[in-house]
Amino acid sequence: MPGCFAIHLGAGQEEHVKITLSVIKADIGSVGGHIRPSQALLQSVRSWLDEHRDGLLLDCAISSTGDDIALLMTHRHGAGAEAVHHLAWECFREGTRVAKSQGLYGAGQDLLKDAFSGNVRGMGPAVAEMEFEERPGEPFLFFAADKTDPGAYNLPLYLAFADPMNTPGLILSPGLSRGFRFVVMDVSHTEGDRVIELNAPEDLYDLAALLRDGERFVVESIWSRETGEQAVVVSTSRLHNISGKYTGKDDPVMLVRVQKDFPATGEILAPYALGPYVAGSMRGSHQMPLMPVPLQSGISYFDGPPSVTCAAYAMHEGRFTEAVDPFANPFWDTVRNTVAEKAISMRRQGFFGAAMLPMSELEYTGIVEKLKALEPRFQMRPVEKPLAA
Ligand code: 13P
Ligand code: 13P
Ligand code: MG
Ligand code: MG
């Protein structure tokens, strides 16, 4: 029942001086397969949050990317604040009720647990949060990707924060010249967070050695070595680690603070012109190129292509400006055409070889039973004895 739910800060959860920027995202149902949430669903999420945010949030903005709904929020309760996570969880549960009432596909898809237990991490929704002291001008970018996983950001982040071929600021701007510290997570380790810290530029080759494998190693955060300030946070959840089977792709969100001692917006965006092949698209099981698309875009060809949106904001005392859409600029039309051609090229080879993900990723799908069923039909051919001399 709307209006009857109230979340209060618990003891010891006093307000921080710093601002926390939190994004919590989930797929709770969509129209026409895994394409896009309904307008009614988005509206219900928006009004539920408006009704229940008082005293908790400074601001919030609701958006969709493919079939995922993201709650972008500011507050003063720190990363991982139980009250904020609980608010997001209940908001998605309320949305799921609306999704069910409309017969949306995959209603409640990313709510993998029944009861809230203090933090939505490990429960299905993707989370990216950072706490910082607001700069006089605080521009930041909110990225959301659908039909792919968190490793999709590895290459764009490496290029933007570690490669002067992409980012002239590494040469031209004193604030950037000491480089950046990357925190990389081994997402195949399920018993806890297994992380490594590597410094660019000294550890560049080690960084590349890890980041090439986006299914296993994922950039979790990036920090300025000049100021110690955090520039980036990426959601690192892998749904198959939570549920033990394929329940949808991880569809990662990312927050990037830009300008001054961080790369400029254009330096962060430039790598997306590559349209690199990433894991995802149909049944989350393929290699397809990542397409930068306008805000609120839906999904189409082959449950893809894997799509990424970017919303650019400024904020003051935690209050957002309107979102500006950098990928709506006509420049990206050419990129989208190239990415579409790459996608069609790859699809020509169907299930074969590089078009589909390796077995390590497919082992959460039904192919495991198929291969098991074929086992008894394999026979050892008798070895023919060589003729006696
Ligand atoms: P700053 O204003 O952050 O120095 O960036 C300037 C710029 O040239 C961006 O391309
Ligand atoms: P989502 O993870 O976006 O729901 O996509 C699931 C899927 O299997 C699409 O083919
Ligand atoms: Mg879905
Ligand atoms: Mg999705």
XYZ file of C-alpha atoms and ligand atoms in Angstrom:
411
model
C 0.000 0.000 0.000
C 1.658 3.291 -1.015
C 2.283 5.718 1.805
C 2.328 3.157 4.638
C 6.046 2.446 4.336
C 8.602 4.530 6.190
C 12.362 4.109 6.476
C 14.248 5.865 9.220
C 17.925 6.159 9.914
C 19.015 3.729 12.595
C 21.296 4.488 15.563
C 24.838 5.321 14.481
C 23.636 6.286 11.007
C 24.064 10.016 11.506
C 24.557 12.323 8.547
C 28.005 12.738 6.999
C 29.497 16.033 5.885
C 30.370 14.504 2.537
C 27.870 13.874 -0.228
C 27.217 10.281 -1.266
C 26.267 9.652 -4.869
C 24.516 6.288 -5.152
C 23.110 4.457 -8.114
C 21.089 1.307 -7.551
C 19.730 -0.426 -10.638
C 17.529 -3.421 -11.333
C 15.558 -5.128 -14.060
C 12.087 -5.584 -12.609
C 10.191 -6.287 -15.802
C 9.811 -5.065 -19.339
C 7.554 -4.798 -22.367
C 7.937 -7.149 -25.333
C 10.668 -9.366 -23.881
C 13.845 -7.806 -22.474
C 13.371 -4.499 -24.293
C 12.272 -1.629 -22.066
C 10.203 -1.043 -18.909
C 6.649 0.250 -19.416
C 5.816 3.911 -18.867
C 3.470 2.868 -16.050
C 6.286 0.979 -14.334
C 8.680 3.923 -14.580
C 5.964 6.267 -13.335
C 5.195 4.026 -10.375
C 8.877 3.880 -9.399
C 9.126 7.657 -9.711
C 6.096 8.425 -7.598
C 6.885 5.790 -4.970
C 10.369 7.241 -4.492
C 9.033 10.807 -4.395
C 6.604 9.787 -1.687
C 9.144 7.959 0.489
C 12.459 9.780 0.062
C 11.857 12.566 2.598
C 14.537 12.851 5.236
C 16.763 10.356 3.415
C 17.675 11.726 -0.007
C 18.884 15.120 -1.160
C 17.845 14.351 -4.730
C 17.040 11.481 -7.063
C 16.631 10.861 -10.791
C 14.978 7.801 -12.329
C 16.017 6.529 -15.766
C 15.963 3.425 -17.906
C 18.558 1.814 -20.165
C 17.217 -1.141 -22.120
C 15.088 -3.112 -19.646
C 16.869 -1.775 -16.538
C 15.671 0.956 -14.176
C 18.273 3.032 -12.326
C 17.745 5.140 -9.216
C 20.406 7.844 -9.102
C 20.422 9.366 -5.627
C 22.344 11.813 -3.440
C 22.355 11.787 0.338
C 24.639 12.208 3.370
C 24.534 8.678 4.777
C 27.662 7.185 3.193
C 28.142 4.261 0.786
C 26.252 1.126 1.787
C 23.801 3.012 4.051
C 21.144 0.534 5.092
C 18.288 3.052 4.956
C 19.104 4.077 1.361
C 19.501 0.470 0.215
C 16.248 -0.456 1.928
C 14.485 2.434 0.205
C 15.727 1.215 -3.212
C 14.773 -2.398 -2.448
C 11.231 -1.492 -1.412
C 10.929 0.787 -4.420
C 11.841 -2.110 -6.750
C 9.435 -4.407 -4.909
C 6.632 -1.912 -5.376
C 7.612 -1.616 -9.075
C 7.528 -5.409 -9.377
C 3.900 -5.384 -8.222
C 3.058 -2.938 -11.026
C 5.120 -5.002 -13.526
C 3.137 -8.122 -12.562
C -0.162 -6.276 -12.836
C 0.722 -5.370 -16.430
C 2.016 -8.834 -17.339
C 5.497 -7.478 -18.044
C 8.153 -10.014 -18.891
C 10.667 -10.890 -16.168
C 8.740 -9.048 -13.427
C 11.083 -8.838 -10.442
C 13.877 -10.500 -12.464
C 16.780 -8.983 -10.514
C 15.281 -9.327 -7.029
C 16.977 -12.628 -6.289
C 16.333 -12.759 -2.540
C 13.068 -12.696 -0.624
C 13.878 -10.538 2.366
C 16.013 -7.402 2.614
C 19.060 -7.996 4.779
C 20.781 -4.654 5.295
C 22.313 -4.034 1.859
C 21.158 -4.784 -1.708
C 24.669 -5.919 -2.651
C 24.490 -9.637 -3.335
C 20.683 -9.538 -3.682
C 20.514 -8.891 -7.450
C 20.420 -5.122 -8.047
C 23.631 -3.455 -9.275
C 25.153 -0.823 -6.985
C 27.776 1.879 -7.521
C 28.369 4.493 -4.818
C 30.981 7.056 -3.890
C 31.350 9.602 -1.134
C 33.155 12.881 -1.707
C 33.409 16.510 -0.789
C 31.597 18.438 -3.475
C 33.868 20.617 -5.609
C 32.684 24.175 -6.433
C 31.736 22.757 -9.822
C 30.890 19.051 -9.649
C 30.404 17.613 -13.150
C 29.924 13.856 -13.328
C 28.765 11.174 -15.757
C 26.367 8.362 -15.028
C 26.786 5.379 -17.344
C 24.355 2.464 -17.555
C 24.761 -0.509 -19.866
C 22.261 -3.203 -20.791
C 22.854 -6.705 -22.227
C 26.450 -6.866 -21.041
C 28.509 -7.197 -17.855
C 30.828 -4.977 -15.780
C 33.948 -5.939 -17.772
C 32.502 -3.868 -20.635
C 33.894 -0.745 -18.960
C 37.436 -2.146 -18.625
C 38.765 -0.944 -21.963
C 37.084 2.503 -21.988
C 38.424 3.130 -18.454
C 41.934 1.929 -19.257
C 42.078 4.209 -22.297
C 40.570 7.217 -20.505
C 42.682 7.010 -17.335
C 45.941 5.438 -18.492
C 46.565 6.076 -22.194
C 47.844 9.461 -23.416
C 46.865 8.439 -26.971
C 43.254 8.824 -25.769
C 43.664 11.345 -22.960
C 45.902 14.308 -23.718
C 45.202 15.546 -20.184
C 47.749 12.970 -18.969
C 50.365 15.104 -20.752
C 48.780 18.551 -20.661
C 47.116 18.847 -17.278
C 49.310 18.949 -14.118
C 46.437 17.501 -12.051
C 46.524 14.304 -14.110
C 50.242 13.866 -14.615
C 50.862 11.611 -11.584
C 48.403 9.121 -13.010
C 45.654 7.052 -11.411
C 45.298 4.100 -9.060
C 43.063 1.291 -10.330
C 41.312 -1.096 -7.948
C 40.531 -4.287 -9.859
C 38.277 -7.063 -8.570
C 38.489 -10.776 -9.298
C 34.750 -11.313 -9.853
C 35.076 -15.082 -10.132
C 36.000 -15.247 -6.439
C 32.709 -15.801 -4.639
C 33.842 -16.099 -0.994
C 34.490 -12.375 -0.609
C 35.986 -9.362 -2.367
C 39.351 -10.297 -3.896
C 40.971 -7.080 -5.128
C 44.305 -5.786 -6.391
C 45.538 -2.184 -6.615
C 47.629 -1.167 -9.603
C 49.113 2.222 -10.435
C 49.118 3.744 -13.886
C 51.532 4.366 -15.503
C 54.049 2.111 -13.661
C 51.893 -1.018 -13.644
C 50.425 -0.524 -17.115
C 51.314 -3.949 -18.519
C 50.042 -5.722 -15.387
C 46.837 -3.732 -15.624
C 46.421 -4.685 -19.293
C 47.129 -8.338 -18.469
C 44.166 -8.349 -16.074
C 41.741 -6.055 -17.868
C 41.884 -8.052 -21.113
C 39.733 -10.649 -19.322
C 36.577 -8.713 -18.443
C 34.673 -11.843 -17.378
C 37.119 -12.362 -14.520
C 38.784 -9.023 -13.712
C 36.749 -5.846 -13.460
C 37.748 -2.272 -12.669
C 35.907 -1.489 -9.437
C 37.183 2.030 -8.787
C 39.795 4.567 -9.914
C 41.487 7.181 -7.737
C 43.575 10.275 -8.469
C 47.188 9.860 -7.320
C 47.524 13.643 -7.177
C 44.694 14.288 -4.704
C 43.611 10.842 -3.471
C 40.090 11.682 -4.701
C 37.865 9.012 -6.194
C 37.074 9.422 -9.885
C 35.211 6.219 -10.757
C 33.068 3.517 -9.233
C 31.640 0.553 -11.171
C 29.063 -2.016 -10.069
C 30.796 -5.373 -9.991
C 27.989 -7.841 -9.306
C 27.838 -11.066 -11.296
C 24.324 -12.445 -11.025
C 25.366 -16.030 -11.702
C 27.550 -15.873 -8.599
C 24.444 -15.058 -6.571
C 21.948 -17.463 -8.090
C 24.316 -20.163 -9.437
C 22.532 -20.051 -12.793
C 21.850 -17.660 -15.651
C 19.178 -15.179 -14.544
C 19.987 -12.295 -16.885
C 23.088 -10.258 -17.592
C 24.721 -8.049 -14.962
C 24.029 -4.833 -16.861
C 26.550 -2.613 -15.057
C 26.272 1.001 -13.885
C 29.175 3.400 -13.409
C 29.759 6.888 -11.968
C 32.648 9.022 -13.240
C 33.636 12.426 -11.849
C 35.202 14.572 -14.570
C 37.329 17.693 -15.231
C 40.024 19.479 -13.209
C 42.128 16.696 -11.637
C 40.158 14.051 -13.527
C 39.960 13.441 -17.287
C 37.643 15.776 -19.226
C 34.199 14.539 -20.263
C 35.342 14.191 -23.876
C 38.313 12.051 -22.821
C 35.989 9.702 -20.910
C 33.585 9.456 -23.862
C 36.150 9.040 -26.664
C 36.836 5.282 -26.164
C 33.164 4.456 -26.810
C 33.775 5.341 -30.471
C 35.638 1.984 -30.709
C 32.521 -0.117 -30.207
C 34.600 -2.940 -28.678
C 33.239 -6.500 -28.622
C 31.933 -7.315 -25.146
C 30.101 -10.206 -23.514
C 26.324 -10.135 -23.717
C 23.456 -9.667 -26.184
C 21.185 -12.694 -26.782
C 20.814 -14.798 -23.613
C 23.881 -13.025 -22.252
C 26.010 -15.584 -24.072
C 27.600 -13.831 -27.036
C 30.363 -11.475 -28.109
C 28.845 -8.351 -29.604
C 30.013 -4.762 -30.050
C 29.064 -2.159 -27.434
C 26.840 0.578 -28.888
C 26.641 4.041 -27.284
C 22.931 4.974 -27.442
C 20.737 7.935 -26.398
C 19.186 8.026 -22.927
C 16.100 5.840 -22.355
C 16.901 3.730 -25.457
C 15.345 0.289 -25.763
C 16.950 -2.916 -27.040
C 16.443 -4.502 -30.437
C 18.688 -6.557 -32.730
C 19.556 -10.010 -31.307
C 18.613 -8.847 -27.796
C 21.232 -6.187 -28.234
C 23.472 -4.874 -29.330
C 24.943 -4.420 -25.856
C 24.075 -0.778 -25.224
C 25.514 1.957 -23.046
C 23.911 5.281 -22.115
C 25.564 8.277 -20.488
C 23.812 11.019 -18.532
C 25.964 14.071 -17.808
C 25.104 16.114 -14.730
C 26.348 18.890 -12.498
C 25.317 19.118 -8.866
C 25.305 21.597 -6.019
C 24.736 20.548 -2.396
C 23.533 17.225 -3.729
C 20.904 18.724 -6.063
C 21.167 17.621 -9.687
C 20.806 19.730 -12.782
C 18.840 18.200 -15.629
C 20.620 15.337 -17.403
C 22.429 16.126 -20.638
C 22.785 13.314 -23.197
C 26.261 13.226 -24.811
C 25.501 10.136 -26.949
C 22.568 12.003 -28.577
C 25.083 14.172 -30.442
C 25.090 13.420 -34.236
C 28.757 12.348 -34.015
C 27.601 9.057 -32.486
C 25.361 8.213 -35.467
C 28.451 7.246 -37.461
C 29.713 5.176 -34.539
C 26.337 3.447 -34.247
C 26.397 2.598 -37.967
C 29.863 1.054 -37.618
C 28.826 -0.864 -34.506
C 25.719 -2.183 -36.314
C 27.942 -3.429 -39.148
C 30.279 -5.114 -36.663
C 27.282 -6.725 -34.975
C 25.891 -8.095 -38.241
C 29.351 -9.384 -39.251
C 29.725 -11.296 -36.015
C 26.209 -12.724 -36.244
C 27.003 -14.242 -39.636
C 28.872 -17.004 -37.822
C 25.959 -17.792 -35.505
C 26.906 -20.110 -32.659
C 30.389 -20.749 -33.944
C 33.707 -19.937 -32.254
C 34.264 -16.347 -31.146
C 30.595 -15.416 -31.705
C 29.572 -17.196 -28.504
C 31.174 -16.866 -25.051
C 33.601 -19.541 -23.803
C 32.345 -22.500 -21.719
C 33.411 -20.830 -18.455
C 30.570 -18.327 -19.007
C 28.096 -20.792 -20.546
C 28.325 -23.184 -17.606
C 25.461 -21.275 -15.974
C 23.161 -22.020 -18.931
C 21.260 -25.073 -20.199
C 24.121 -26.189 -22.438
C 25.595 -28.027 -19.438
C 22.641 -30.498 -19.380
C 22.848 -30.895 -23.130
C 26.522 -31.869 -22.998
C 25.874 -34.175 -20.025
C 23.095 -35.945 -21.942
C 25.486 -36.551 -24.833
C 28.179 -38.083 -22.606
C 26.897 -41.713 -22.745
C 26.665 -41.554 -26.522
C 30.417 -41.035 -26.874
C 32.244 -44.304 -27.591
C 35.881 -45.236 -27.478
C 36.866 -46.560 -30.894
C 38.823 -49.829 -30.573
C 42.496 -49.361 -31.299
C 43.465 -51.266 -34.434
C 46.383 -53.564 -33.812
C 49.315 -52.971 -36.181
C 49.920 -55.890 -38.556
C 52.649 -58.252 -37.398
C 55.857 -57.786 -39.381
P 39.225 21.824 -17.439
O 38.279 23.005 -17.539
O 38.774 20.766 -16.505
O 40.633 22.243 -17.252
O 39.126 21.130 -18.915
C 39.413 21.923 -20.003
C 39.392 21.254 -21.280
O 40.093 21.678 -22.148
C 38.534 20.070 -21.540
O 38.781 19.541 -22.819
P 18.619 -8.862 -19.325
O 19.723 -9.296 -18.411
O 18.794 -7.455 -19.793
O 17.280 -9.106 -18.695
O 18.695 -9.733 -20.642
C 18.499 -11.097 -20.518
C 18.618 -11.879 -21.768
O 18.865 -13.065 -21.685
C 18.457 -11.258 -23.078
O 18.549 -12.184 -24.117
Mg 15.468 -8.481 -18.576
Mg 18.868 -5.738 -18.604
